[in-house]
Short mmCIF file of C-alpha atoms and ligand atoms in Angstrom, two decimals:
data_model
loop_
_atom_site.label_atom_id
_atom_site.label_comp_id
_atom_site.label_asym_id
_atom_site.label_seq_id
_atom_site.Cartn_x
_atom_site.Cartn_y
_atom_site.Cartn_z
CA MET A 834 61.99 22.86 -24.10
CA ASN A 835 64.24 26.05 -26.24
CA ALA A 836 65.59 23.60 -29.50
CA ASN A 837 68.92 24.98 -28.53
CA VAL A 838 69.36 23.46 -25.19
CA SER A 839 69.99 19.93 -25.00
CA ARG A 840 68.22 17.84 -22.51
CA ARG A 841 71.51 17.10 -20.67
CA THR A 842 72.21 20.81 -20.04
CA PHE A 843 68.81 21.28 -19.10
CA PHE A 844 68.89 18.83 -16.17
CA GLY A 845 72.21 20.53 -15.05
CA MET A 846 70.83 23.43 -14.88
CA ALA A 847 67.88 22.39 -13.21
CA ALA A 848 69.49 20.58 -10.15
CA ALA A 849 71.61 23.87 -9.96
CA ALA A 850 68.67 25.59 -9.53
CA THR A 851 67.64 24.69 -5.80
CA ALA A 852 66.82 27.73 -4.99
CA ALA A 853 64.61 28.75 -8.08
CA ALA A 854 61.72 30.32 -6.76
CA ALA A 855 58.08 29.82 -8.25
CA VAL A 856 57.12 32.85 -9.67
CA PRO A 857 53.53 34.13 -11.04
CA ILE A 858 54.63 35.63 -14.46
CA LEU A 859 52.60 39.21 -14.93
CA THR A 860 51.65 40.76 -17.79
CA GLU A 861 50.11 43.66 -19.04
CA SER A 862 46.39 42.38 -19.56
CA GLN A 863 46.76 41.43 -15.30
CA LEU A 864 47.91 44.89 -14.54
CA ALA A 865 45.01 46.33 -16.63
CA TYR A 866 42.33 44.21 -15.22
CA ALA A 867 43.60 45.13 -11.90
CA GLN A 868 42.65 48.92 -12.36
CA HIS A 869 39.46 48.72 -14.25
CA ARG A 870 38.34 45.24 -12.47
CA ARG A 871 36.71 43.85 -15.48
CA ILE A 872 38.55 41.14 -17.46
CA ALA A 873 38.38 40.98 -21.28
CA ARG A 874 35.69 38.26 -21.85
CA ASP A 875 33.11 40.67 -19.69
CA LEU A 876 33.69 43.57 -21.50
CA PRO A 877 30.05 44.81 -23.16
CA PRO A 878 30.17 44.48 -27.07
CA GLY A 879 31.99 47.19 -28.66
CA ALA A 880 34.05 47.97 -25.82
CA VAL A 881 37.12 49.98 -26.71
CA ARG A 882 39.80 48.47 -25.02
CA ILE A 883 42.83 50.82 -24.98
CA ASP A 884 44.15 49.64 -21.53
CA ALA A 885 46.78 46.93 -22.05
CA ASN A 886 49.06 47.99 -25.01
CA GLU A 887 48.05 45.24 -27.58
CA ASN A 888 47.82 46.01 -31.28
CA PRO A 889 44.66 46.05 -32.85
CA LEU A 890 45.86 44.66 -36.17
CA GLY A 891 46.68 41.24 -34.70
CA PRO A 892 49.21 38.68 -36.39
CA CYS A 893 49.87 39.59 -40.17
CA SER A 894 48.41 37.48 -43.04
CA GLY A 895 51.14 35.82 -43.48
CA ALA A 896 51.39 34.51 -39.81
CA CYS A 897 47.79 33.75 -39.98
CA ALA A 898 48.14 31.47 -43.29
CA VAL A 899 51.13 29.46 -41.50
CA MET A 900 49.22 28.98 -38.27
CA SER A 901 46.17 27.64 -40.40
CA SER A 902 47.89 25.50 -42.48
CA LEU A 903 50.14 23.98 -39.25
CA LEU A 904 47.10 23.30 -37.29
CA PRO A 905 46.68 19.60 -38.66
CA GLU A 906 50.42 19.43 -36.94
CA GLY A 907 49.38 20.41 -33.39
CA GLY A 908 49.69 16.94 -32.28
CA ARG A 909 53.71 16.86 -33.09
CA TYR A 910 56.22 17.93 -30.58
CA ASP A 911 58.20 19.92 -34.16
CA ASP A 912 60.87 21.73 -32.17
CA GLN A 913 62.58 22.40 -35.79
CA LEU A 914 60.07 25.30 -35.73
CA THR A 915 61.58 27.02 -32.48
CA GLN A 916 65.19 26.14 -34.08
CA LYS A 917 64.31 28.15 -37.21
CA LEU A 918 62.71 31.20 -35.70
CA VAL A 919 65.95 31.23 -33.87
CA ASP A 920 68.06 30.60 -36.77
CA THR A 921 65.82 33.25 -38.47
CA PHE A 922 66.15 35.96 -35.99
CA SER A 923 69.82 35.11 -34.97
CA ALA A 924 70.79 35.40 -38.95
CA MET A 925 69.12 38.50 -39.70
CA GLU A 926 70.77 40.07 -36.62
CA GLY A 927 73.81 38.72 -37.01
CA PHE A 928 74.26 36.55 -33.79
CA LYS A 929 74.91 32.90 -32.84
CA PRO A 930 72.22 31.08 -32.04
CA ASP A 931 73.47 30.70 -28.65
CA TYR A 932 72.79 34.05 -27.74
CA VAL A 933 69.31 33.63 -28.78
CA LEU A 934 66.30 31.90 -26.47
CA VAL A 935 62.80 31.53 -27.18
CA TYR A 936 60.02 32.12 -24.41
CA ALA A 937 56.35 32.46 -24.49
CA GLY A 938 56.54 36.28 -24.38
CA SER A 939 59.22 38.30 -23.00
CA SER A 940 57.37 38.38 -19.59
CA GLU A 941 59.09 34.85 -18.52
CA PRO A 942 62.64 36.15 -19.36
CA LEU A 943 61.83 39.64 -17.68
CA HIS A 944 60.98 37.76 -14.42
CA TYR A 945 63.58 34.97 -14.30
CA SER A 946 66.51 37.72 -14.98
CA VAL A 947 65.00 39.48 -12.11
CA LEU A 948 65.23 36.54 -10.29
CA ALA A 949 68.79 35.41 -11.71
CA PHE A 950 70.72 38.34 -10.71
CA THR A 951 69.12 39.94 -8.06
CA SER A 952 68.55 38.97 -4.08
CA LYS A 953 68.50 40.23 -0.82
CA GLU A 954 72.21 41.75 -1.03
CA ARG A 955 71.93 43.31 -4.42
CA SER A 956 68.93 45.22 -5.41
CA LEU A 957 66.53 46.02 -8.70
CA VAL A 958 66.59 49.57 -9.69
CA VAL A 959 64.50 50.96 -11.89
CA ALA A 960 62.95 54.20 -13.28
CA ASP A 961 59.89 55.61 -11.86
CA PRO A 962 57.32 55.31 -13.75
CA SER A 963 58.25 52.30 -15.56
CA TYR A 964 56.85 48.74 -16.52
CA GLU A 965 55.87 47.35 -13.23
CA ALA A 966 56.50 43.82 -13.91
CA PRO A 967 60.49 43.55 -12.76
CA ILE A 968 59.28 45.23 -9.55
CA TYR A 969 56.79 42.25 -8.47
CA ALA A 970 59.85 39.66 -9.77
CA ALA A 971 61.92 41.17 -6.83
CA LYS A 972 59.41 40.68 -4.23
CA PHE A 973 59.85 37.27 -4.96
CA SER A 974 63.95 37.17 -4.93
CA GLY A 975 63.60 39.32 -1.55
CA ALA A 976 65.66 42.14 -3.29
CA ASN A 977 65.61 45.79 -2.20
CA ILE A 978 63.73 48.25 -4.69
CA VAL A 979 65.17 51.11 -5.50
CA LYS A 980 62.69 53.49 -7.55
CA VAL A 981 64.22 56.66 -9.52
CA PRO A 982 62.53 59.03 -10.93
CA LEU A 983 62.12 59.43 -14.95
CA ALA A 984 64.73 62.33 -16.21
CA LYS A 985 62.96 66.10 -17.17
CA ASP A 986 62.88 64.71 -20.38
CA TYR A 987 60.97 61.57 -19.54
CA SER A 988 64.16 59.48 -20.24
CA HIS A 989 65.61 56.91 -17.56
CA ASP A 990 68.08 58.97 -15.26
CA VAL A 991 70.91 56.64 -15.98
CA ARG A 992 73.47 58.24 -14.13
CA ALA A 993 71.05 58.44 -10.86
CA MET A 994 70.26 55.18 -11.23
CA ILE A 995 73.92 53.81 -11.05
CA ALA A 996 74.00 56.16 -8.31
CA ALA A 997 71.01 55.23 -6.63
CA ASP A 998 72.64 51.86 -5.52
CA PRO A 999 76.09 50.62 -5.77
CA ASN A 1000 75.14 47.41 -5.26
CA GLY A 1001 72.43 46.54 -7.63
CA GLY A 1002 71.93 43.31 -9.53
CA VAL A 1003 69.54 44.27 -12.23
CA TYR A 1004 69.53 48.15 -13.69
CA TYR A 1005 66.38 47.63 -15.54
CA ILE A 1006 66.15 50.14 -18.87
CA CYS A 1007 62.65 50.04 -20.57
CA ASN A 1008 63.52 51.60 -24.06
CA PRO A 1009 61.29 52.88 -25.10
CA ASN A 1010 59.58 53.29 -21.56
CA ASN A 1011 56.40 51.78 -20.63
CA PRO A 1012 54.16 54.28 -19.69
CA THR A 1013 55.69 57.17 -21.23
CA GLY A 1014 56.55 55.68 -24.60
CA THR A 1015 60.45 57.79 -24.10
CA ILE A 1016 63.73 57.03 -25.00
CA THR A 1017 66.93 56.45 -23.61
CA SER A 1018 70.05 57.60 -25.21
CA ARG A 1019 72.46 55.33 -26.73
CA ALA A 1020 74.74 57.09 -24.48
CA ASP A 1021 72.82 56.66 -21.46
CA VAL A 1022 73.00 52.87 -21.93
CA GLU A 1023 76.83 52.83 -22.51
CA TYR A 1024 77.14 55.07 -19.45
CA GLY A 1025 75.36 52.54 -17.44
CA LEU A 1026 77.40 49.47 -19.07
CA ALA A 1027 80.70 51.10 -18.24
CA ASN A 1028 79.57 52.12 -14.73
CA LYS A 1029 77.46 49.62 -13.17
CA PRO A 1030 78.88 47.24 -10.43
CA LYS A 1031 80.54 44.07 -11.18
CA GLY A 1032 78.47 41.14 -11.49
CA SER A 1033 75.29 42.90 -12.16
CA ILE A 1034 73.33 43.36 -15.58
CA LEU A 1035 71.34 45.98 -17.31
CA LEU A 1036 68.17 44.33 -18.49
CA VAL A 1037 67.30 46.21 -21.18
CA ASP A 1038 63.48 45.80 -22.38
CA GLU A 1039 62.99 46.57 -26.14
CA ALA A 1040 59.28 45.61 -25.94
CA TYR A 1041 58.10 48.93 -27.87
CA ILE A 1042 61.61 49.48 -30.03
CA HIS A 1043 59.98 48.99 -33.30
CA PHE A 1044 57.57 51.77 -33.09
CA SER A 1045 60.18 54.26 -32.22
CA ASP A 1046 63.57 55.74 -32.97
CA ALA A 1047 65.38 54.23 -29.78
CA THR A 1048 68.84 52.51 -30.73
CA ALA A 1049 68.59 48.67 -30.10
CA SER A 1050 70.82 47.53 -27.62
CA LEU A 1051 71.66 44.16 -30.07
CA ASP A 1052 75.07 45.42 -30.92
CA LEU A 1053 76.18 45.55 -27.37
CA VAL A 1054 74.64 41.96 -26.89
CA LYS A 1055 77.16 41.21 -29.81
CA ALA A 1056 79.80 43.11 -27.96
CA ASP A 1057 79.73 40.19 -25.10
CA LYS A 1058 78.95 43.27 -22.79
CA ASP A 1059 76.87 42.70 -19.49
CA LEU A 1060 72.89 43.03 -20.82
CA ILE A 1061 70.22 40.81 -21.70
CA VAL A 1062 67.63 42.76 -24.06
CA LEU A 1063 64.10 41.38 -24.11
CA ARG A 1064 62.21 41.51 -27.19
CA THR A 1065 58.59 40.23 -27.78
CA PHE A 1066 56.01 39.51 -30.95
CA SER A 1067 53.20 40.97 -28.88
CA LYS A 1068 53.41 44.69 -29.57
CA ILE A 1069 54.21 45.72 -33.23
CA TYR A 1070 53.90 42.31 -34.92
CA GLY A 1071 50.30 41.65 -32.73
CA MET A 1072 50.75 38.43 -31.32
CA ALA A 1073 50.07 39.07 -27.46
CA GLY A 1074 48.01 36.34 -27.22
CA LEU A 1075 49.95 33.69 -29.19
CA ARG A 1076 52.93 34.34 -26.87
CA CYS A 1077 56.24 34.80 -28.32
CA GLY A 1078 59.29 36.60 -27.44
CA PHE A 1079 63.21 36.48 -27.01
CA ALA A 1080 66.09 36.88 -24.16
CA ILE A 1081 69.24 37.83 -26.25
CA GLY A 1082 72.59 37.91 -24.07
CA ARG A 1083 75.99 36.21 -23.46
CA PRO A 1084 75.54 32.49 -22.90
CA ASP A 1085 76.68 32.55 -19.88
CA LEU A 1086 74.24 35.09 -18.84
CA LEU A 1087 71.17 33.22 -20.36
CA ALA A 1088 72.32 29.95 -18.64
CA LYS A 1089 71.47 31.83 -15.34
CA ILE A 1090 68.09 32.56 -16.71
CA GLN A 1091 67.32 29.29 -18.08
CA ALA A 1092 67.47 27.70 -14.68
CA TYR A 1093 64.38 29.46 -13.66
CA GLY A 1094 61.79 27.84 -15.95
CA MET A 1095 61.54 26.42 -19.61
CA ASN A 1096 59.14 24.77 -21.56
CA PHE A 1097 58.16 23.54 -25.13
CA MET A 1098 57.30 26.60 -27.39
CA PRO A 1099 53.94 26.13 -29.10
CA ILE A 1100 54.47 25.58 -32.33
CA LEU A 1101 51.78 28.17 -33.87
CA ALA A 1102 53.32 31.18 -32.07
CA VAL A 1103 56.72 30.03 -33.24
CA ALA A 1104 55.81 29.66 -36.71
CA ALA A 1105 54.17 32.70 -36.86
CA ALA A 1106 56.98 34.60 -35.37
CA THR A 1107 58.99 33.35 -37.88
CA SER A 1108 56.94 34.28 -40.93
CA SER A 1109 56.55 38.06 -39.56
CA LEU A 1110 60.26 38.11 -39.38
CA GLN A 1111 60.20 37.42 -43.00
CA VAL A 1112 58.05 40.40 -44.05
CA PRO A 1113 60.69 43.27 -44.14
CA GLU A 1114 57.78 45.72 -45.07
CA LEU A 1115 55.75 44.88 -41.75
CA VAL A 1116 57.40 46.79 -39.39
CA PRO A 1117 57.44 49.84 -41.28
CA GLU A 1118 54.00 49.83 -42.31
CA ARG A 1119 52.63 49.02 -38.83
CA ARG A 1120 54.95 51.73 -37.61
CA LYS A 1121 53.57 54.28 -39.95
CA ILE A 1122 49.84 52.98 -39.05
CA ASN A 1123 50.45 53.47 -35.17
CA THR A 1124 52.57 56.73 -35.66
CA ASP A 1125 49.85 58.59 -37.71
CA ILE A 1126 47.03 57.58 -35.47
CA ARG A 1127 49.08 58.78 -32.46
CA ASN A 1128 49.86 62.20 -34.17
CA ASP A 1129 46.37 63.00 -34.94
CA THR A 1130 45.27 62.19 -31.43
CA PHE A 1131 48.04 64.29 -30.22
CA ALA A 1132 47.10 66.76 -32.60
CA TRP A 1133 43.30 66.56 -31.35
CA LEU A 1134 44.78 66.66 -27.37
CA THR A 1135 46.93 69.77 -28.07
CA ALA A 1136 43.65 71.71 -29.92
CA ASN A 1137 41.77 70.74 -26.68
CA ASN A 1138 44.27 71.97 -24.42
CA TYR A 1139 45.17 68.61 -23.13
CA LYS A 1140 48.05 68.07 -21.19
CA PHE A 1141 50.46 64.87 -22.56
CA ILE A 1142 53.67 63.31 -22.91
CA PRO A 1143 54.83 63.14 -26.33
CA SER A 1144 55.64 59.12 -26.77
CA GLN A 1145 57.36 57.60 -29.65
CA THR A 1146 55.17 54.23 -29.02
CA ASN A 1147 51.91 52.73 -29.11
CA CYS A 1148 50.84 54.35 -25.70
CA PHE A 1149 50.87 57.57 -24.27
CA MET A 1150 50.39 59.27 -20.73
CA VAL A 1151 47.81 62.18 -20.17
CA ASP A 1152 47.63 64.54 -17.21
CA THR A 1153 43.58 64.40 -16.08
CA GLY A 1154 44.27 66.98 -13.60
CA ARG A 1155 42.36 65.18 -10.99
CA PRO A 1156 42.87 61.39 -9.35
CA GLY A 1157 43.17 59.50 -12.29
CA LYS A 1158 41.48 56.38 -11.17
CA GLU A 1159 38.20 58.36 -11.42
CA VAL A 1160 38.70 59.20 -14.82
CA ILE A 1161 39.41 55.48 -15.47
CA ALA A 1162 36.08 54.91 -14.14
CA ALA A 1163 33.76 57.16 -15.63
CA MET A 1164 35.64 56.20 -19.59
CA ALA A 1165 34.32 52.75 -18.06
CA GLN A 1166 30.96 53.62 -17.91
CA ARG A 1167 31.48 54.91 -21.98
CA ASN A 1168 32.48 51.69 -22.47
CA VAL A 1169 36.23 53.07 -23.23
CA TYR A 1170 38.52 51.00 -21.11
CA ILE A 1171 41.98 53.26 -20.50
CA GLY A 1172 45.05 51.95 -18.78
CA ARG A 1173 45.99 52.62 -15.45
CA VAL A 1174 47.77 55.02 -13.02
CA TRP A 1175 51.24 54.84 -11.84
CA PRO A 1176 51.52 55.73 -7.90
CA VAL A 1177 54.05 58.24 -8.56
CA TRP A 1178 51.91 60.77 -11.15
CA PRO A 1179 48.39 60.11 -9.78
CA THR A 1180 46.67 62.62 -12.03
CA TYR A 1181 47.84 60.66 -15.28
CA VAL A 1182 46.42 57.83 -16.99
CA ARG A 1183 47.99 55.72 -19.90
CA ILE A 1184 46.63 55.32 -23.26
CA THR A 1185 47.06 52.57 -25.89
CA VAL A 1186 46.71 53.96 -29.39
CA GLY A 1187 43.76 51.66 -30.98
CA THR A 1188 42.70 52.00 -34.39
CA ARG A 1189 41.27 55.01 -35.43
CA SER A 1190 37.57 54.87 -35.18
CA GLU A 1191 38.58 53.62 -31.60
CA MET A 1192 40.63 56.65 -30.58
CA GLU A 1193 37.31 58.50 -32.33
CA LYS A 1194 34.97 56.87 -29.42
CA PHE A 1195 38.02 57.84 -27.29
CA GLN A 1196 38.12 61.59 -27.95
CA THR A 1197 34.27 61.47 -27.81
CA ALA A 1198 34.05 59.82 -24.30
CA TRP A 1199 36.85 62.15 -23.05
CA LYS A 1200 35.73 65.08 -23.88
CA GLU A 1201 32.52 64.01 -22.03
CA VAL A 1202 34.27 62.99 -18.93
CA MET A 1203 36.74 65.93 -18.76
CA SER A 1204 34.15 68.56 -18.94
CA THR A 1205 32.39 67.19 -15.96
CA PRO A 1206 33.39 68.69 -12.79
CA ALA A 1207 36.07 66.29 -11.23
CA SER A 1208 33.90 66.18 -8.00
CA ALA A 1209 30.97 64.12 -10.02
CA HIS A 1210 33.41 61.15 -10.61
CA SER A 1211 33.88 58.45 -7.99
CA GLU A 1212 37.10 55.79 -8.03
CA PRO A 1213 36.53 52.12 -9.42
CA ARG A 1214 34.33 49.97 -7.16
CA ARG A 1215 36.35 46.83 -5.37
CA ASP A 1216 35.82 43.47 -6.61
CA PRO A 1217 35.84 41.99 -2.79
CA SER A 1218 36.25 38.53 -4.13
CA LEU A 1219 39.70 39.55 -5.55
CA ALA A 1220 38.70 36.97 -8.30
CA GLY A 1221 39.08 37.37 -11.99
CA LEU A 1222 42.60 37.93 -12.61
CA GLY A 1223 41.94 35.53 -15.68
CA SER A 1224 42.52 31.74 -15.58
CA ARG A 1225 46.26 31.99 -14.85
CA ASP A 1226 45.38 33.05 -11.16
CA LEU A 1227 47.78 34.40 -8.80
CA PRO A 1228 48.64 34.16 -5.32
CA PRO A 1229 46.55 35.09 -2.63
CA GLN A 1230 49.22 37.57 -1.57
CA MET A 1231 49.93 39.26 -5.09
CA ARG A 1232 46.66 39.64 -5.87
CA ARG A 1233 45.77 41.36 -2.98
CA GLU A 1234 48.77 44.07 -3.42
CA LEU A 1235 47.60 44.33 -7.20
CA LEU A 1236 44.41 45.16 -6.35
CA SER A 1237 45.22 47.59 -3.60
N1 PLP B 2329 58.07 44.59 -21.40
C1 PLP B 2329 57.00 45.77 -21.29
C2 PLP B 2329 57.80 46.99 -21.36
C3 PLP B 2329 55.74 45.45 -21.45
O1 PLP B 2329 55.00 46.67 -21.61
C4 PLP B 2329 55.05 44.24 -21.74
C5 PLP B 2329 53.83 43.67 -21.87
O2 PLP B 2329 53.08 44.68 -22.06
C6 PLP B 2329 56.11 43.25 -21.68
C7 PLP B 2329 57.77 43.46 -21.42
C8 PLP B 2329 55.66 41.66 -21.77
O3 PLP B 2329 55.10 41.37 -22.78
P1 PLP B 2329 55.01 40.01 -23.60
O4 PLP B 2329 54.94 38.94 -22.36
O5 PLP B 2329 53.53 39.58 -23.93
O6 PLP B 2329 55.91 39.52 -24.30
#
């Protein structure tokens, strides 16, 4: 249980959440698997894994040291460590601690926010292409899903999103966007807040914000606006497997999402997160590493006449000029696992920025694949058992949908 929620509050909320649906929590790893059909543990040795927007640097050295020293304490429910994380982040950002909830990754509060604020009557409005997890959550609340194309500059077309459904419950703004790595302006976020229907929220997902120049929306939370901001330690902090993230919002909004599920936080994850926040040079250093490798990759793509969308994060979209799924399969044959295709742009594939040596291997494989006639490739083979979405398996219907 989060340290900042009392037992009494929790039981009160649980009783109130009589209609709470059990929803499977989707992450990048399941979405990546659905595309190339191979789970991480089955990949051949030396595989280049640039398919799930992970950070190859992993947790920083301070976080690793803290986790090692804490291992012998693993038998204890030490919820002070979670409270310390909340206090550290709140003090850094100038929040009262009750504006911050800690979860095992931001996927959980993302799904719960969609469940809490959408319904059969109130839709989910998303950009297209954007991160798909909210869409899967909305299937559980029964909400209508309204997809609005990205604007010409690949920002969210917030005006069109608000106009698309005057009865939206959640307007999801992924800033910067996954998969394009592009930014939505502060003015557009403010427009959304000023013009959205009453009772709805903006769900502003800042998973990739540290890589970019995007303006954070945390001050809008401080101003008590109707938004929930999501943050994660999975990206720049390199802790995807450790699992830690935040929902940040007005306490009355957070109370609504808490009703959908809570659990005691793993002590290693929260201690590593706190330690990462306490290294001021960590974000700028890692941001520079990512930017340099990404820009060198862009220079190579440009020099070789490959069309891509300039991104500010650790992923970007490249146009293959042929069915993207075929390129994914052909790259996998060369032991390079790239990210997925979004149905709205079937010729584009998403590439995660890996290490310098991984991006060199990517370039070699890419050139080979792209210089082979499109007709020589075939789509990836289906896994007839539909098994293997990791140890946390999904309900059969969702598996079928993901793998279709
Ligand atoms: N939001 C976006 C946009 C993502 O791309 C991801 C994962 O890649 C998440 C949220 C969830 O990440 P996690 O649950 O690891 O914090």
